[in-house]
Amino acid sequence: MDDRRSLGAFLRSRRDRADPGSAGIKTSPRRRVPGLRREELAHLAGISAEYYQRLEQGRAHHPSDQILDAIAAVLVLDPTERDHLYRLARPPRPHRSQPGPTGPVRTELRRLLAAVCEPALVINDRFDVLALNEPAQLLFSRPAGTTWNMARELLLDPASRRFYLDWDETVAATATQLRAVAASYPDDAELTLLIDELTAGSDAFRAAWATGDVQVRAHGTKQLRHPDLGARTFAYENFNAAGDPRQRLVTLTLT
């Protein structure tokens, strides 16, 4: 993925979201521009409008920490968005050039997975399901040994709307997490193909992706339709897998 083009799109989306009034800019009902203009943001960040335009167009290289921090402060970016800005604005580091599909699930992690009484599964940051325990097999109606991509199923399988009762929220969360991963691993060809496939095949994903939002959620709640229990709320937790930064163990507990 082109980090410079992604940087411009991200900055524009955050500018459009910004509140001029909160930034001390007086507006009138005739103002047609949503959010902040380029020159307004540049002035508030203490940089030239010309430099900011070059940055948004992907023509400014190696912006300093001071500049990025100033822009983040004006746009009121949260910690995840600030990290995302830095990833997009800086050239790829050596480890980022290794897309590394995740390796096999370690034996010890499989043992832990089997010992969990609640539904649990191991997924990677592309939402590929790598392993799941028996309660998860029941919840997701999948036999042992099955692998699939949760993002692809969510967005391209019409039946997913019946299973994911909070479908719209899940789509938005999926898009924001894939955006964060794409910035960390821009050379991951499988990830690029997945995003292209979802963009081409799902209006909902295109709309969610166009917001420019980025977020990584480690915990929360999901509304799912259990095959035996019906509609239920699950609390989920994500645990990073030792030895593979792109794998995580996800547990789902009935609330």
Short mmCIF file of C-alpha atoms in Angstrom, two decimals:
data_model
loop_
_atom_site.label_atom_id
_atom_site.label_comp_id
_atom_site.label_asym_id
_atom_site.label_seq_id
_atom_site.Cartn_x
_atom_site.Cartn_y
_atom_site.Cartn_z
CA MET A 1 0.00 0.00 0.00
CA ASP A 2 1.15 3.57 -0.74
CA ASP A 3 1.80 5.15 2.66
CA ARG A 4 2.07 8.65 1.22
CA ARG A 5 -1.30 8.46 -0.49
CA SER A 6 -2.78 6.90 2.63
CA LEU A 7 -1.31 9.72 4.72
CA GLY A 8 -3.06 12.34 2.61
CA ALA A 9 -6.38 10.53 2.79
CA PHE A 10 -6.05 10.14 6.56
CA LEU A 11 -5.19 13.80 7.13
CA ARG A 12 -8.07 14.96 4.94
CA SER A 13 -10.52 12.75 6.80
CA ARG A 14 -9.32 14.11 10.15
CA ARG A 15 -9.48 17.70 8.87
CA ASP A 16 -13.06 17.17 7.73
CA ARG A 17 -13.94 15.81 11.16
CA ALA A 18 -12.33 18.66 13.11
CA ASP A 19 -14.49 21.32 14.78
CA PRO A 20 -13.36 24.84 13.76
CA GLY A 21 -15.10 26.39 16.75
CA SER A 22 -13.18 24.22 19.21
CA ALA A 23 -9.98 25.34 17.49
CA GLY A 24 -10.89 29.00 18.02
CA ILE A 25 -11.91 29.70 14.43
CA LYS A 26 -15.01 31.80 13.93
CA THR A 27 -17.37 30.47 11.28
CA SER A 28 -20.51 31.70 9.57
CA PRO A 29 -23.57 29.86 8.24
CA ARG A 30 -22.22 30.46 4.72
CA ARG A 31 -19.09 28.40 5.37
CA ARG A 32 -19.17 25.45 2.97
CA VAL A 33 -16.02 23.66 4.05
CA PRO A 34 -16.48 20.87 6.62
CA GLY A 35 -13.90 20.87 9.36
CA LEU A 36 -10.66 22.81 8.93
CA ARG A 37 -9.17 24.23 5.76
CA ARG A 38 -5.57 23.30 4.97
CA GLU A 39 -4.31 26.79 5.70
CA GLU A 40 -6.22 26.90 8.99
CA LEU A 41 -4.69 23.65 10.18
CA ALA A 42 -1.23 24.78 9.08
CA HIS A 43 -1.57 28.07 10.97
CA LEU A 44 -2.76 26.33 14.14
CA ALA A 45 0.09 23.79 13.90
CA GLY A 46 2.69 26.52 13.37
CA ILE A 47 3.81 25.37 9.92
CA SER A 48 3.51 26.93 6.48
CA ALA A 49 0.43 26.23 4.40
CA GLU A 50 2.71 25.24 1.52
CA TYR A 51 4.53 22.63 3.61
CA TYR A 52 1.29 21.18 4.95
CA GLN A 53 -0.11 20.93 1.42
CA ARG A 54 3.01 19.05 0.34
CA LEU A 55 2.64 16.75 3.34
CA GLU A 56 -0.99 16.00 2.52
CA GLN A 57 -0.07 15.39 -1.12
CA GLY A 58 2.71 12.98 -0.16
CA ARG A 59 5.51 15.28 -1.36
CA ALA A 60 7.04 16.11 2.03
CA HIS A 61 9.51 13.56 3.35
CA HIS A 62 10.57 12.78 6.92
CA PRO A 63 8.41 15.28 8.86
CA SER A 64 9.79 15.92 12.33
CA ASP A 65 8.27 14.72 15.58
CA GLN A 66 7.48 18.35 16.40
CA ILE A 67 5.46 18.80 13.21
CA LEU A 68 3.57 15.54 13.59
CA ASP A 69 2.84 16.24 17.25
CA ALA A 70 1.55 19.71 16.38
CA ILE A 71 -0.74 18.36 13.67
CA ALA A 72 -1.99 15.60 15.98
CA ALA A 73 -2.74 18.16 18.68
CA VAL A 74 -4.72 20.41 16.34
CA LEU A 75 -6.70 17.45 15.01
CA VAL A 76 -7.23 16.11 18.55
CA LEU A 77 -6.06 12.64 17.55
CA ASP A 78 -6.42 9.85 20.08
CA PRO A 79 -3.37 7.65 20.86
CA THR A 80 -4.26 5.07 18.19
CA GLU A 81 -4.75 7.75 15.54
CA ARG A 82 -1.50 9.46 16.57
CA ASP A 83 0.42 6.19 16.17
CA HIS A 84 -1.26 5.67 12.80
CA LEU A 85 -0.18 9.16 11.69
CA TYR A 86 3.43 8.36 12.59
CA ARG A 87 3.35 5.04 10.73
CA LEU A 88 2.06 6.70 7.57
CA ALA A 89 4.37 9.71 7.74
CA ARG A 90 7.61 7.78 8.25
CA PRO A 91 9.36 5.54 5.71
CA PRO A 92 8.98 1.80 6.27
CA ARG A 93 11.31 0.34 8.86
CA PRO A 94 13.00 -2.99 8.04
CA HIS A 95 10.54 -5.12 10.02
CA ARG A 96 7.59 -3.49 8.26
CA SER A 97 8.81 -4.78 4.90
CA GLN A 98 8.22 -8.34 6.08
CA PRO A 99 4.50 -8.94 5.60
CA GLY A 100 4.94 -12.35 7.17
CA PRO A 101 1.80 -14.29 7.04
CA THR A 102 1.60 -15.58 10.54
CA GLY A 103 3.14 -18.93 11.26
CA PRO A 104 1.40 -22.02 12.60
CA VAL A 105 -0.29 -21.84 15.98
CA ARG A 106 2.12 -23.07 18.65
CA THR A 107 1.32 -26.34 20.39
CA GLU A 108 1.26 -24.61 23.78
CA LEU A 109 -1.28 -22.08 22.52
CA ARG A 110 -3.46 -24.88 21.15
CA ARG A 111 -3.38 -26.55 24.57
CA LEU A 112 -4.42 -23.31 26.23
CA LEU A 113 -7.18 -22.88 23.66
CA ALA A 114 -8.54 -26.35 24.39
CA ALA A 115 -8.51 -25.67 28.14
CA VAL A 116 -10.71 -22.57 27.87
CA CYS A 117 -14.33 -23.37 28.76
CA GLU A 118 -15.83 -20.42 26.87
CA PRO A 119 -15.68 -19.96 23.08
CA ALA A 120 -12.12 -19.05 22.11
CA LEU A 121 -10.18 -18.85 18.88
CA VAL A 122 -6.80 -17.85 17.52
CA ILE A 123 -6.87 -15.33 14.69
CA ASN A 124 -4.30 -13.18 12.93
CA ASP A 125 -4.54 -9.48 12.18
CA ARG A 126 -6.10 -10.20 8.78
CA PHE A 127 -8.98 -11.90 10.62
CA ASP A 128 -7.97 -15.36 9.39
CA VAL A 129 -9.20 -17.94 11.91
CA LEU A 130 -6.28 -20.28 12.62
CA ALA A 131 -7.71 -22.45 15.40
CA LEU A 132 -10.81 -22.64 17.60
CA ASN A 133 -11.95 -24.70 20.58
CA GLU A 134 -15.09 -26.82 20.84
CA PRO A 135 -17.36 -24.08 22.28
CA ALA A 136 -16.28 -21.79 19.43
CA GLN A 137 -16.96 -24.55 16.91
CA LEU A 138 -20.52 -24.67 18.23
CA LEU A 139 -20.94 -20.88 18.31
CA PHE A 140 -19.65 -20.35 14.78
CA SER A 141 -21.15 -23.60 13.44
CA ARG A 142 -17.74 -24.73 12.20
CA PRO A 143 -16.27 -28.24 12.46
CA ALA A 144 -12.85 -28.86 13.99
CA GLY A 145 -9.96 -27.93 11.72
CA THR A 146 -11.92 -25.31 9.81
CA THR A 147 -10.17 -22.10 8.80
CA TRP A 148 -11.81 -19.05 7.28
CA ASN A 149 -11.55 -15.29 7.12
CA MET A 150 -13.96 -13.53 9.45
CA ALA A 151 -13.85 -10.21 7.58
CA ARG A 152 -14.65 -11.87 4.27
CA GLU A 153 -17.53 -13.83 5.80
CA LEU A 154 -18.87 -10.76 7.61
CA LEU A 155 -18.96 -8.58 4.52
CA LEU A 156 -19.54 -10.96 1.62
CA ASP A 157 -21.85 -13.61 3.12
CA PRO A 158 -25.45 -12.32 3.45
CA ALA A 159 -26.08 -14.84 6.25
CA SER A 160 -23.65 -12.94 8.48
CA ARG A 161 -26.33 -10.31 9.19
CA ARG A 162 -28.33 -12.94 11.04
CA PHE A 163 -25.35 -14.10 13.11
CA TYR A 164 -23.82 -10.68 13.89
CA LEU A 165 -26.69 -8.82 15.52
CA ASP A 166 -24.51 -5.70 15.76
CA TRP A 167 -23.51 -6.05 12.11
CA ASP A 168 -23.02 -2.35 11.33
CA GLU A 169 -20.79 -1.81 14.36
CA THR A 170 -18.79 -4.94 13.53
CA VAL A 171 -18.23 -3.75 9.96
CA ALA A 172 -16.97 -0.38 11.21
CA ALA A 173 -14.64 -2.04 13.73
CA THR A 174 -13.30 -4.42 11.08
CA ALA A 175 -12.49 -1.57 8.70
CA THR A 176 -10.73 0.49 11.36
CA GLN A 177 -8.58 -2.45 12.45
CA LEU A 178 -7.66 -3.45 8.90
CA ARG A 179 -6.59 0.15 8.24
CA ALA A 180 -4.26 0.04 11.24
CA VAL A 181 -2.76 -3.27 10.13
CA ALA A 182 -2.32 -2.03 6.56
CA ALA A 183 -0.24 0.88 7.85
CA SER A 184 1.98 -1.47 9.87
CA TYR A 185 2.43 -4.02 7.07
CA PRO A 186 2.11 -2.11 3.76
CA ASP A 187 3.84 -4.91 1.81
CA ASP A 188 1.47 -7.66 2.92
CA ALA A 189 0.10 -8.78 -0.45
CA GLU A 190 -2.58 -10.99 1.08
CA LEU A 191 -3.86 -8.11 3.18
CA THR A 192 -3.93 -5.81 0.16
CA LEU A 193 -5.89 -8.38 -1.83
CA LEU A 194 -8.34 -8.83 1.04
CA ILE A 195 -8.98 -5.09 1.34
CA ASP A 196 -9.38 -4.80 -2.43
CA GLU A 197 -11.84 -7.71 -2.42
CA LEU A 198 -13.90 -6.21 0.40
CA THR A 199 -13.85 -2.78 -1.22
CA ALA A 200 -15.08 -4.19 -4.52
CA GLY A 201 -17.71 -6.48 -3.02
CA SER A 202 -19.21 -4.54 -0.12
CA ASP A 203 -20.84 -1.10 -0.11
CA ALA A 204 -20.77 -1.16 3.69
CA PHE A 205 -17.02 -1.75 3.77
CA ARG A 206 -16.36 0.98 1.21
CA ALA A 207 -18.34 3.45 3.33
CA ALA A 208 -16.56 2.41 6.54
CA TRP A 209 -13.14 2.54 4.89
CA ALA A 210 -13.85 5.99 3.44
CA THR A 211 -14.23 7.49 6.92
CA GLY A 212 -10.49 7.17 7.47
CA ASP A 213 -11.08 5.99 11.03
CA VAL A 214 -8.44 3.81 12.65
CA GLN A 215 -8.83 1.88 15.88
CA VAL A 216 -7.61 -1.34 17.45
CA ARG A 217 -9.98 -2.76 20.05
CA ALA A 218 -8.57 -5.13 22.64
CA HIS A 219 -11.89 -5.77 24.37
CA GLY A 220 -15.59 -4.98 24.15
CA THR A 221 -18.93 -6.68 23.63
CA LYS A 222 -20.48 -8.51 20.70
CA GLN A 223 -24.11 -9.28 19.97
CA LEU A 224 -24.23 -12.76 18.41
CA ARG A 225 -26.92 -15.31 17.66
CA HIS A 226 -25.92 -18.54 19.40
CA PRO A 227 -27.26 -21.62 17.56
CA ASP A 228 -28.71 -23.06 20.80
CA LEU A 229 -29.22 -20.04 23.05
CA GLY A 230 -30.37 -17.48 20.49
CA ALA A 231 -29.44 -13.80 20.72
CA ARG A 232 -26.77 -13.28 23.36
CA THR A 233 -24.22 -10.68 24.42
CA PHE A 234 -20.59 -11.79 24.67
CA ALA A 235 -17.70 -9.91 26.25
CA TYR A 236 -14.56 -10.41 24.17
CA GLU A 237 -10.91 -10.06 25.13
CA ASN A 238 -7.88 -10.13 22.83
CA PHE A 239 -4.56 -11.52 24.10
CA ASN A 240 -1.39 -11.16 22.04
CA ALA A 241 0.26 -14.49 21.27
CA ALA A 242 3.85 -14.91 22.43
CA GLY A 243 6.27 -15.40 19.58
CA ASP A 244 4.02 -14.04 16.83
CA PRO A 245 2.99 -10.36 16.97
CA ARG A 246 0.32 -10.93 14.33
CA GLN A 247 -1.59 -13.64 16.20
CA ARG A 248 -3.97 -13.21 19.10
CA LEU A 249 -6.17 -15.37 21.29
CA VAL A 250 -9.77 -14.14 21.45
CA THR A 251 -12.12 -15.28 24.20
CA LEU A 252 -15.90 -14.78 24.22
CA THR A 253 -17.70 -14.86 27.55
CA LEU A 254 -21.47 -14.74 27.98
CA THR A 255 -22.55 -11.69 29.95
#
